[in-house]
Coordinates of C-alpha atoms in Angstrom, one line a residue:
M205 CA 0.5 0.2 0.3
D206 CA 1.2 3.7 -0.6
T207 CA 1.6 5.1 2.9
K208 CA 2.4 8.6 2.9
T209 CA 1.8 11.6 5.3
I210 CA 1.0 14.5 4.1
L211 CA 0.6 18.0 5.0
V212 CA -1.6 20.2 3.0
T213 CA -2.3 23.9 3.6
G214 CA -5.0 26.0 3.4
G215 CA -7.0 22.8 2.7
A216 CA -10.5 24.1 4.1
G217 CA -10.7 26.2 0.5
F218 CA -12.4 25.2 -2.2
I219 CA -9.8 23.0 -4.6
G220 CA -7.9 22.2 -0.7
T221 CA -11.5 20.5 0.1
N222 CA -11.9 18.7 -3.1
F223 CA -7.9 17.8 -2.7
I224 CA -8.3 15.9 0.3
R225 CA -11.7 14.4 0.1
H226 CA -10.9 12.8 -3.5
A227 CA -7.1 11.9 -2.2
L228 CA -8.8 9.9 1.6
A229 CA -10.8 8.2 -1.7
V230 CA -8.3 7.1 -3.7
R231 CA -4.9 6.9 -2.1
K232 CA -6.6 4.8 1.3
G233 CA -2.8 4.8 2.9
W234 CA -2.0 8.4 3.0
R235 CA -2.9 10.4 5.8
L236 CA -3.1 13.9 5.3
T237 CA -3.1 17.2 7.9
N238 CA -5.1 19.9 7.1
L239 CA -3.1 23.3 7.9
D240 CA -5.5 26.2 7.6
A241 CA -6.2 29.9 8.7
L242 CA -10.1 29.1 8.4
T243 CA -10.1 32.9 7.3
Y244 CA -13.7 33.8 5.1
A245 CA -12.8 31.0 2.1
G246 CA -12.2 28.0 4.7
N247 CA -14.5 26.0 5.7
P248 CA -14.4 22.7 8.2
A249 CA -17.4 21.6 8.1
N250 CA -16.6 20.6 4.8
F251 CA -15.3 17.6 6.1
E252 CA -17.9 16.7 8.5
D253 CA -19.4 13.7 6.6
L254 CA -16.5 12.3 5.8
P255 CA -16.9 8.3 5.7
A256 CA -15.5 6.7 9.0
D257 CA -11.8 5.4 7.3
H258 CA -11.8 8.8 5.8
A259 CA -11.8 10.7 9.1
R260 CA -9.5 8.4 10.6
R261 CA -6.6 9.3 8.5
Y262 CA -7.4 12.8 8.5
C263 CA -6.5 15.9 11.0
L264 CA -7.6 19.6 11.0
I265 CA -5.1 21.8 12.5
H266 CA -6.0 25.6 12.6
G267 CA -3.1 27.7 12.5
D268 CA -1.2 30.7 10.1
I269 CA 1.6 29.6 7.7
Q270 CA 3.0 32.9 8.4
D271 CA 3.6 31.5 12.2
K272 CA 7.4 30.9 12.4
A273 CA 7.0 29.3 15.6
F274 CA 4.2 27.4 14.9
L275 CA 5.6 25.9 11.9
E276 CA 8.1 24.2 13.6
R277 CA 6.9 23.2 16.3
I278 CA 4.1 21.6 13.2
F279 CA 7.6 20.3 11.6
S280 CA 9.2 18.8 15.3
E281 CA 5.7 16.7 15.7
E282 CA 5.4 14.9 12.5
R283 CA 7.7 13.0 9.5
F284 CA 5.9 14.8 6.8
D285 CA 6.5 12.8 3.1
G286 CA 5.2 15.7 1.0
V287 CA 4.2 19.2 1.4
I288 CA 1.3 20.6 -0.6
H289 CA 0.6 23.8 -0.8
F290 CA -2.8 25.7 -0.9
A291 CA -2.7 28.3 1.3
A292 CA -3.2 31.4 -0.5
E293 CA -5.2 34.4 -0.6
S294 CA -6.6 34.3 -4.2
H295 CA -9.8 36.9 -5.2
V296 CA -8.5 39.4 -7.8
D297 CA -10.8 41.9 -6.8
R298 CA -9.8 41.6 -3.2
S299 CA -6.1 42.2 -4.0
I300 CA -7.0 45.6 -5.6
L301 CA -8.4 46.6 -2.5
G302 CA -6.4 45.3 -0.1
P303 CA -3.0 44.1 -1.3
D304 CA -1.3 43.8 2.1
A305 CA -3.2 40.2 3.2
F306 CA -1.2 39.4 -0.7
L307 CA 2.0 40.1 0.0
A308 CA 1.7 38.3 3.4
T309 CA 0.4 35.2 3.0
N310 CA 1.3 34.4 -0.8
V311 CA 5.0 35.8 -0.4
A312 CA 6.2 35.6 3.3
G313 CA 3.7 32.4 4.1
T314 CA 5.4 30.3 1.4
F315 CA 8.7 31.6 2.7
R316 CA 7.8 30.3 5.9
L317 CA 6.9 27.0 4.5
L318 CA 9.7 26.4 1.9
E319 CA 12.0 27.1 5.4
S320 CA 10.6 24.0 7.8
S321 CA 9.8 22.3 4.9
L322 CA 13.9 22.5 4.2
K323 CA 14.8 22.2 7.5
Q324 CA 13.0 18.7 7.9
W325 CA 14.0 17.3 4.4
K326 CA 18.0 17.8 5.9
E327 CA 17.7 16.6 9.1
L328 CA 15.6 13.4 7.3
G329 CA 18.9 12.8 4.8
R330 CA 17.3 14.4 1.8
P331 CA 14.5 11.8 0.9
Q332 CA 13.9 12.3 -3.3
E333 CA 11.0 10.7 -2.9
F334 CA 9.6 13.7 -0.6
R335 CA 7.8 16.8 -3.0
F336 CA 6.8 20.3 -1.8
I337 CA 3.9 20.9 -4.7
H338 CA 3.0 24.4 -5.1
I339 CA -0.5 25.3 -6.2
S340 CA 0.0 28.6 -8.5
T341 CA -2.0 30.1 -11.4
D342 CA -1.4 30.8 -14.9
E343 CA -2.4 34.2 -13.9
V344 CA 1.2 34.9 -13.0
Y345 CA 1.5 35.1 -17.1
G346 CA -1.1 37.6 -17.5
S347 CA -4.0 37.9 -19.6
L348 CA -4.5 35.5 -22.9
G349 CA -6.0 37.0 -26.0
P350 CA -8.8 35.6 -28.1
Q351 CA -5.7 32.9 -29.2
G352 CA -3.6 30.9 -28.7
Y353 CA -2.7 29.5 -25.1
F354 CA 0.0 29.8 -21.6
T355 CA 3.0 27.0 -21.6
E356 CA 5.3 26.7 -19.2
H357 CA 7.5 28.4 -21.5
T358 CA 5.8 31.7 -21.3
P359 CA 7.1 34.5 -19.6
Y360 CA 5.5 36.1 -16.5
N361 CA 3.6 38.8 -16.7
P362 CA 1.4 39.2 -13.8
S363 CA -1.0 42.2 -14.3
S364 CA -2.8 42.2 -10.8
P365 CA -1.3 42.2 -6.6
Y366 CA -2.8 39.1 -6.8
S367 CA -1.2 37.4 -9.3
A368 CA 2.1 39.7 -8.7
S369 CA 1.9 37.8 -5.9
K370 CA 1.6 34.3 -6.7
A371 CA 4.5 35.3 -9.4
A372 CA 6.7 35.7 -6.3
S373 CA 6.0 32.8 -5.1
D374 CA 6.3 30.7 -7.5
H375 CA 10.1 32.2 -8.0
F376 CA 10.8 31.6 -4.1
V377 CA 9.7 27.9 -5.1
K378 CA 12.2 27.6 -8.0
A379 CA 14.8 29.2 -5.9
Y380 CA 14.8 27.3 -3.2
F381 CA 15.1 24.0 -6.2
R382 CA 17.9 25.5 -7.5
T383 CA 19.8 27.0 -4.4
Y384 CA 19.1 23.8 -1.9
G385 CA 18.0 20.9 -3.7
L386 CA 14.2 20.9 -2.2
P387 CA 12.3 18.8 -4.7
T388 CA 9.6 21.0 -5.7
I389 CA 6.8 20.7 -8.3
I390 CA 4.7 23.9 -9.2
T391 CA 1.2 24.0 -10.9
N392 CA 0.2 26.7 -12.6
C393 CA -3.2 25.6 -13.4
S394 CA -6.2 27.1 -15.4
N395 CA -9.4 28.3 -13.9
N396 CA -11.1 25.8 -11.2
Y397 CA -14.9 25.1 -11.0
G398 CA -16.7 22.5 -8.8
P399 CA -18.1 21.5 -5.6
Y400 CA -17.3 24.1 -2.7
Q401 CA -16.1 27.0 -4.6
F402 CA -16.9 30.1 -2.6
P403 CA -19.8 32.5 -4.0
E404 CA -17.5 35.3 -4.9
K405 CA -15.7 33.2 -8.0
L406 CA -16.9 33.6 -11.0
I407 CA -19.5 30.8 -11.9
P408 CA -21.1 29.8 -9.0
L409 CA -21.5 34.4 -8.4
I410 CA -23.0 34.1 -12.1
I411 CA -25.6 31.0 -10.6
V412 CA -26.1 32.7 -7.4
N413 CA -26.6 36.0 -9.4
I414 CA -29.2 34.0 -11.8
L415 CA -30.9 32.5 -9.2
E416 CA -31.7 35.7 -7.2
K417 CA -32.5 37.9 -10.6
R418 CA -29.5 40.1 -9.8
P419 CA -27.4 41.6 -12.7
L420 CA -24.4 39.4 -13.9
P421 CA -21.4 41.3 -13.7
V422 CA -18.9 41.5 -17.1
Y423 CA -15.2 42.0 -16.4
G424 CA -13.7 44.7 -18.5
N425 CA -15.8 44.6 -22.2
G426 CA -16.2 40.6 -22.2
K427 CA -13.7 39.5 -24.4
N428 CA -11.2 38.5 -22.1
V429 CA -10.6 34.3 -22.6
R430 CA -10.7 32.2 -19.8
D431 CA -9.6 28.6 -19.4
W432 CA -11.7 26.2 -16.9
I433 CA -10.7 22.6 -15.5
Y434 CA -12.9 21.1 -13.5
V435 CA -11.4 21.1 -10.1
V436 CA -11.4 17.0 -9.2
D437 CA -9.2 16.4 -12.4
H438 CA -6.9 19.4 -11.1
C439 CA -6.7 17.3 -7.9
D440 CA -6.3 14.0 -10.1
A441 CA -3.0 15.6 -11.1
I442 CA -1.7 16.4 -8.3
I443 CA -2.0 13.2 -7.0
K444 CA 0.1 11.6 -9.5

């Protein structure tokens, strides 16, 4: 059996919730620790209906990845085979109104998590099967025109405080691989949709507004191109 102990950050959010629920179902040997600050977008009730076998392999810890002493305690109490880092401020409009939180969580928080992961990885003898998986966004590449698509070779061109903060965190993750050898992976995924998504996001927002007969918000001139992936398909890729 594939036995692993995984630290998942931001696991009470949209993609994190779907990842934890799906991973517990398809990886019977995995134990998942969910470290979440439980901000407005995090909901611990997402896991209240877990089957007994899944619940035994799941643990929620309320805490902030910006807290160095807290992270040191978490990593001293458990040996992790990997870290899957979902925790992030992720709403473009909120980043425009209040960018400070995005700098703190997405950049400083990622740095703190990298430091703790690197320390434990070294103490454990630098196991090559360890992975630090950083969940990023294709928004670090900027805006997509009516034609074409982003690739891993597309130049970074962030256009909002949110995407700038995620670009900065990507660069830190890449630097920890190149400088220290920490085994890292970055996923620059497109827009996700599916269950447990907070209603400020486009698809649930449009649906709710239709049901409540409210105006439908259109961003810019309405011609922006957006690519979508079902959230569980994204989670399958992360597991692989």
